[in-house]
CSV table of C-alpha atoms in Angstrom, one decimal:
chain,number,residue,atom,x,y,z
B,80,UNK,CA,14.0,-11.7,2.0
B,81,UNK,CA,11.3,-9.9,3.9
B,82,UNK,CA,7.8,-11.2,3.2
B,83,UNK,CA,4.4,-11.3,4.7
B,84,UNK,CA,1.7,-13.9,4.1
B,85,UNK,CA,-2.0,-13.4,4.5
B,86,UNK,CA,-4.0,-16.6,4.8
B,87,UNK,CA,-7.3,-16.5,3.0
B,88,UNK,CA,-7.9,-14.2,0.0
B,89,UNK,CA,-11.5,-14.0,0.9
B,90,UNK,CA,-13.2,-14.0,4.3
B,91,UNK,CA,-17.0,-13.8,4.8
B,92,UNK,CA,-18.6,-13.1,8.2
B,93,UNK,CA,-22.1,-12.2,9.4
B,94,UNK,CA,-22.8,-8.7,10.7
B,95,UNK,CA,-22.0,-8.8,14.4
B,96,UNK,CA,-19.7,-11.7,14.2
B,97,UNK,CA,-16.0,-11.8,15.1
B,98,UNK,CA,-13.6,-10.7,12.3
B,99,UNK,CA,-10.2,-12.5,12.2
B,100,UNK,CA,-7.8,-11.8,9.3
B,101,UNK,CA,-4.5,-13.6,9.5
B,102,UNK,CA,-1.0,-12.3,8.8
B,103,UNK,CA,2.4,-14.0,9.2
B,104,UNK,CA,5.7,-12.5,8.5
B,105,UNK,CA,9.0,-14.2,7.8
B,106,UNK,CA,12.0,-12.7,9.4
B,107,UNK,CA,14.5,-13.3,12.2
B,108,UNK,CA,14.4,-9.7,13.0
B,109,UNK,CA,11.2,-8.2,14.3
B,110,UNK,CA,9.8,-5.9,11.7
B,111,UNK,CA,7.5,-3.0,11.8
B,112,UNK,CA,4.0,-4.3,11.0
B,113,UNK,CA,1.0,-2.5,9.5
B,114,UNK,CA,-2.6,-3.2,8.6
B,115,UNK,CA,-4.0,-1.1,5.8
B,116,UNK,CA,-7.6,-1.1,4.5
B,117,UNK,CA,-8.7,-0.3,1.0
B,118,UNK,CA,-12.4,0.6,0.3
B,119,UNK,CA,-13.7,0.2,-3.2
B,120,UNK,CA,-12.1,2.7,-5.7
B,121,UNK,CA,-10.0,4.3,-3.0
B,122,UNK,CA,-6.4,4.4,-1.9
B,123,UNK,CA,-5.1,2.5,1.2
B,124,UNK,CA,-5.6,3.9,4.7
B,125,UNK,CA,-3.7,2.9,7.8
B,126,UNK,CA,-5.7,0.9,10.3
B,127,UNK,CA,-3.0,0.3,12.8
B,128,UNK,CA,0.7,-0.4,13.2
B,129,UNK,CA,3.1,-2.1,15.5
B,130,UNK,CA,6.5,-0.6,16.0
B,131,UNK,CA,7.8,-1.3,19.6
B,132,UNK,CA,6.3,-1.6,23.0
B,133,UNK,CA,2.8,-3.0,23.7
B,134,UNK,CA,2.1,-6.0,21.5
B,135,UNK,CA,-1.6,-5.5,21.4
B,136,UNK,CA,-2.3,-2.6,19.1
B,137,UNK,CA,-5.6,-0.8,18.8
B,138,UNK,CA,-6.5,0.9,15.6
B,139,UNK,CA,-9.4,2.8,14.0
B,140,UNK,CA,-12.9,1.5,13.6
B,141,UNK,CA,-12.6,-0.9,16.5
B,142,UNK,CA,-9.9,-3.1,15.0
B,143,UNK,CA,-6.9,-4.4,16.9
B,144,UNK,CA,-4.0,-6.7,16.2
B,145,UNK,CA,-1.6,-8.6,18.4
B,146,UNK,CA,2.1,-9.0,17.6
B,147,UNK,CA,3.2,-12.5,18.6
B,148,UNK,CA,6.9,-12.9,18.0
B,149,UNK,CA,6.9,-16.7,18.9
B,150,UNK,CA,4.3,-17.2,16.1
B,151,UNK,CA,5.6,-14.5,13.8
B,152,UNK,CA,2.1,-13.4,13.5
B,153,UNK,CA,0.1,-10.1,13.5
B,154,UNK,CA,-3.5,-11.1,13.1
B,155,UNK,CA,-6.2,-8.5,12.8
B,156,UNK,CA,-9.4,-8.8,14.8
B,157,UNK,CA,-12.6,-7.0,15.5
B,158,UNK,CA,-15.2,-8.3,18.0
B,159,UNK,CA,-18.3,-7.4,16.0
B,160,UNK,CA,-18.3,-6.9,12.2
B,161,UNK,CA,-20.3,-4.1,10.6
B,162,UNK,CA,-21.5,-3.8,7.1
B,163,UNK,CA,-19.2,-0.8,6.6
B,164,UNK,CA,-16.1,-3.0,7.3
B,165,UNK,CA,-16.4,-4.7,3.9
B,166,UNK,CA,-13.2,-3.9,2.1
B,167,UNK,CA,-9.8,-5.3,1.1
B,168,UNK,CA,-7.3,-5.6,4.0
B,169,UNK,CA,-3.6,-5.6,3.6
B,170,UNK,CA,-0.9,-6.6,6.0
B,171,UNK,CA,2.5,-5.0,5.4
B,172,UNK,CA,6.0,-5.2,6.8
B,173,UNK,CA,8.9,-2.8,6.9
B,174,UNK,CA,12.4,-3.0,8.4
B,175,UNK,CA,14.8,-0.3,9.5
B,176,UNK,CA,17.6,0.7,7.3
B,177,UNK,CA,18.1,2.8,4.2
B,178,UNK,CA,16.0,2.2,1.2
B,179,UNK,CA,13.6,0.3,3.4
B,180,UNK,CA,10.4,-0.4,1.6
B,181,UNK,CA,6.9,-1.3,2.7
B,182,UNK,CA,6.1,-4.8,1.5
B,183,UNK,CA,2.4,-5.8,1.3
B,184,UNK,CA,0.7,-9.1,1.6
B,185,UNK,CA,-1.6,-10.3,-1.1
B,186,UNK,CA,-4.7,-8.9,0.6
B,187,UNK,CA,-7.8,-10.4,2.1
B,188,UNK,CA,-11.2,-9.3,1.0
B,189,UNK,CA,-13.7,-9.1,3.9
B,190,UNK,CA,-17.3,-9.6,3.0
B,191,UNK,CA,-20.0,-8.9,5.7
B,192,UNK,CA,-23.4,-10.4,5.3
B,193,UNK,CA,-26.7,-9.7,7.0
M,2,UNK,CA,-7.4,19.6,0.8
M,3,UNK,CA,-6.5,16.2,-0.5
M,4,UNK,CA,-3.2,15.2,1.0
M,5,UNK,CA,-1.9,13.0,-1.9
M,6,UNK,CA,-3.6,13.7,-5.3
M,7,UNK,CA,-3.2,11.9,-8.5
M,8,UNK,CA,-4.3,12.7,-12.0
M,9,UNK,CA,-5.9,11.4,-14.0
M,10,UNK,CA,-8.2,9.0,-12.0
M,11,UNK,CA,-8.9,6.9,-15.2
M,12,UNK,CA,-6.6,6.5,-18.2
M,13,UNK,CA,-7.7,4.5,-21.2
M,14,UNK,CA,-5.2,4.3,-24.1
M,15,UNK,CA,-4.0,2.2,-27.0
M,16,UNK,CA,-1.0,-0.1,-27.0
M,17,UNK,CA,2.2,1.7,-28.0
M,18,UNK,CA,1.2,5.1,-26.7
M,19,UNK,CA,3.1,7.2,-24.2
M,20,UNK,CA,1.3,8.4,-21.1
M,21,UNK,CA,2.0,10.2,-17.8
M,22,UNK,CA,0.4,10.1,-14.4
M,23,UNK,CA,0.9,13.0,-12.1
M,24,UNK,CA,1.2,13.0,-8.3
M,25,UNK,CA,1.3,15.8,-5.8
M,26,UNK,CA,1.4,15.8,-2.0
M,27,UNK,CA,0.8,18.8,0.2
M,28,UNK,CA,1.9,17.2,3.5
M,29,UNK,CA,5.5,18.5,3.4
M,30,UNK,CA,6.8,14.9,3.2
M,31,UNK,CA,10.3,14.1,1.9
M,32,UNK,CA,9.6,10.7,0.4
M,33,UNK,CA,7.2,9.7,-2.3
M,34,UNK,CA,6.5,6.3,-3.9
M,35,UNK,CA,4.8,4.6,-6.8
M,36,UNK,CA,3.0,1.3,-6.3
M,37,UNK,CA,1.3,-0.9,-8.9
M,38,UNK,CA,-1.8,-2.9,-8.0
M,39,UNK,CA,-2.6,-5.7,-10.4
M,40,UNK,CA,-6.0,-7.2,-11.1
M,41,UNK,CA,-5.6,-9.6,-8.2
M,42,UNK,CA,-5.1,-6.6,-5.9
M,43,UNK,CA,-1.4,-7.4,-5.3
M,44,UNK,CA,0.5,-4.3,-4.5
M,45,UNK,CA,4.1,-3.9,-5.5
M,46,UNK,CA,6.4,-1.0,-5.0
M,47,UNK,CA,8.0,0.4,-8.2
M,48,UNK,CA,9.9,3.5,-7.2
M,49,UNK,CA,10.7,5.6,-4.2
M,50,UNK,CA,12.1,9.1,-4.2
M,51,UNK,CA,13.5,11.0,-1.2
M,52,UNK,CA,13.9,14.8,-1.7
M,53,UNK,CA,14.0,14.3,-5.5
M,54,UNK,CA,16.6,11.6,-5.3
M,55,UNK,CA,15.8,8.0,-6.5
M,56,UNK,CA,16.1,5.6,-3.5
M,57,UNK,CA,14.2,2.5,-4.6
M,58,UNK,CA,14.0,1.2,-8.1
M,59,UNK,CA,12.5,-2.2,-8.3
M,60,UNK,CA,12.7,-4.5,-11.3
M,61,UNK,CA,10.6,-2.3,-13.5
M,62,UNK,CA,10.9,-2.1,-17.3
M,63,UNK,CA,12.8,0.9,-18.6
M,64,UNK,CA,9.6,2.1,-20.3
M,65,UNK,CA,8.7,3.4,-16.8
M,66,UNK,CA,10.4,6.6,-15.9
M,67,UNK,CA,9.6,8.5,-12.7
M,68,UNK,CA,10.4,12.2,-12.5
M,69,UNK,CA,10.5,14.3,-9.4
M,70,UNK,CA,10.8,18.1,-10.2
M,71,UNK,CA,10.5,18.9,-6.5
M,72,UNK,CA,9.8,16.9,-3.3
M,73,UNK,CA,6.1,17.6,-3.5
M,74,UNK,CA,5.7,16.0,-6.9
M,75,UNK,CA,6.5,12.6,-8.3
M,76,UNK,CA,5.3,11.9,-11.9
M,77,UNK,CA,5.3,8.6,-13.7
M,78,UNK,CA,5.9,8.5,-17.4
M,79,UNK,CA,5.3,5.3,-19.3
M,80,UNK,CA,6.5,4.7,-22.9
M,81,UNK,CA,5.2,2.2,-25.4
M,82,UNK,CA,2.4,1.0,-23.3
M,83,UNK,CA,1.7,-2.7,-23.3
M,84,UNK,CA,-1.4,-4.7,-22.3
M,85,UNK,CA,0.3,-5.9,-19.2
M,86,UNK,CA,0.7,-2.4,-17.9
M,87,UNK,CA,-3.1,-2.3,-17.2
M,88,UNK,CA,-3.4,-1.9,-13.5
M,89,UNK,CA,-4.1,0.6,-10.8
M,90,UNK,CA,-1.1,2.9,-10.0
M,91,UNK,CA,-0.9,4.4,-6.5
M,92,UNK,CA,1.2,7.3,-5.5
M,93,UNK,CA,2.1,7.6,-1.8
M,94,UNK,CA,4.2,9.7,0.5
M,95,UNK,CA,5.8,9.4,4.0
M,96,UNK,CA,7.5,12.0,6.2
M,97,UNK,CA,11.1,10.8,5.8
M,98,UNK,CA,12.9,8.0,3.9
M,99,UNK,CA,14.2,6.5,7.2
M,100,UNK,CA,10.9,6.8,9.0
M,101,UNK,CA,10.2,3.1,8.7
M,102,UNK,CA,7.7,3.2,11.5
M,103,UNK,CA,5.6,5.9,9.9
M,104,UNK,CA,2.6,5.3,7.8
M,105,UNK,CA,2.3,5.9,4.2
M,106,UNK,CA,-0.4,8.3,2.8
M,107,UNK,CA,-1.9,7.0,-0.4
M,108,UNK,CA,-3.5,8.8,-3.3
M,109,UNK,CA,-6.8,7.4,-4.6
M,110,UNK,CA,-5.2,5.7,-7.6
M,111,UNK,CA,-5.1,5.9,-11.3
M,112,UNK,CA,-6.7,3.1,-13.2
M,113,UNK,CA,-4.8,2.5,-16.4
M,114,UNK,CA,-6.4,0.4,-19.1
M,115,UNK,CA,-4.4,-0.4,-22.2
M,116,UNK,CA,-6.4,-1.6,-25.2
């Protein structure tokens, strides 16, 4: 069964520090991979996605993620955290085929401190 | 101009009641979804409709019944509400059912509290 694991339900960084949010998927077939962000009391917004092609994907707000097939990982990074980055981040996976569904990880809450 | 809109935003009700949540998208998408987010922020798909046809029906109690009068609307009716139904329910849409590399557009959620 397709699944995605996010290590760390809560990550705290200082403003200006590197952000690293971890995501691993379990599949023998490379999936489509997504990172979504949820700000308080809002719905989810797409940050970035990996489908095919370049394994380093750049998204909005300075975030990027690298698809590493050998590690079955799709970690999200940002060189310098900003207070406005504080939110819940979800990794998600989806496969081709009918009735394909987007399966989310359990989420990582990012806290940014001064 | 909201792409995916849900009403109501908050819903507080007593156990045993029946309630509905409405969802509309103005993006011209073929596929719509209902997701449930529990108190630990875990998101789980409940249903998916493509052009008014049910595509995905996860293990959800029969008390939950989605209805899609047209492809722009997907409503969720819940009978005999239970305490465990308290959660945030998100509606979402995507261009096509087979567009697996396309993003989902989410509504802002309906926070359901069952007392």
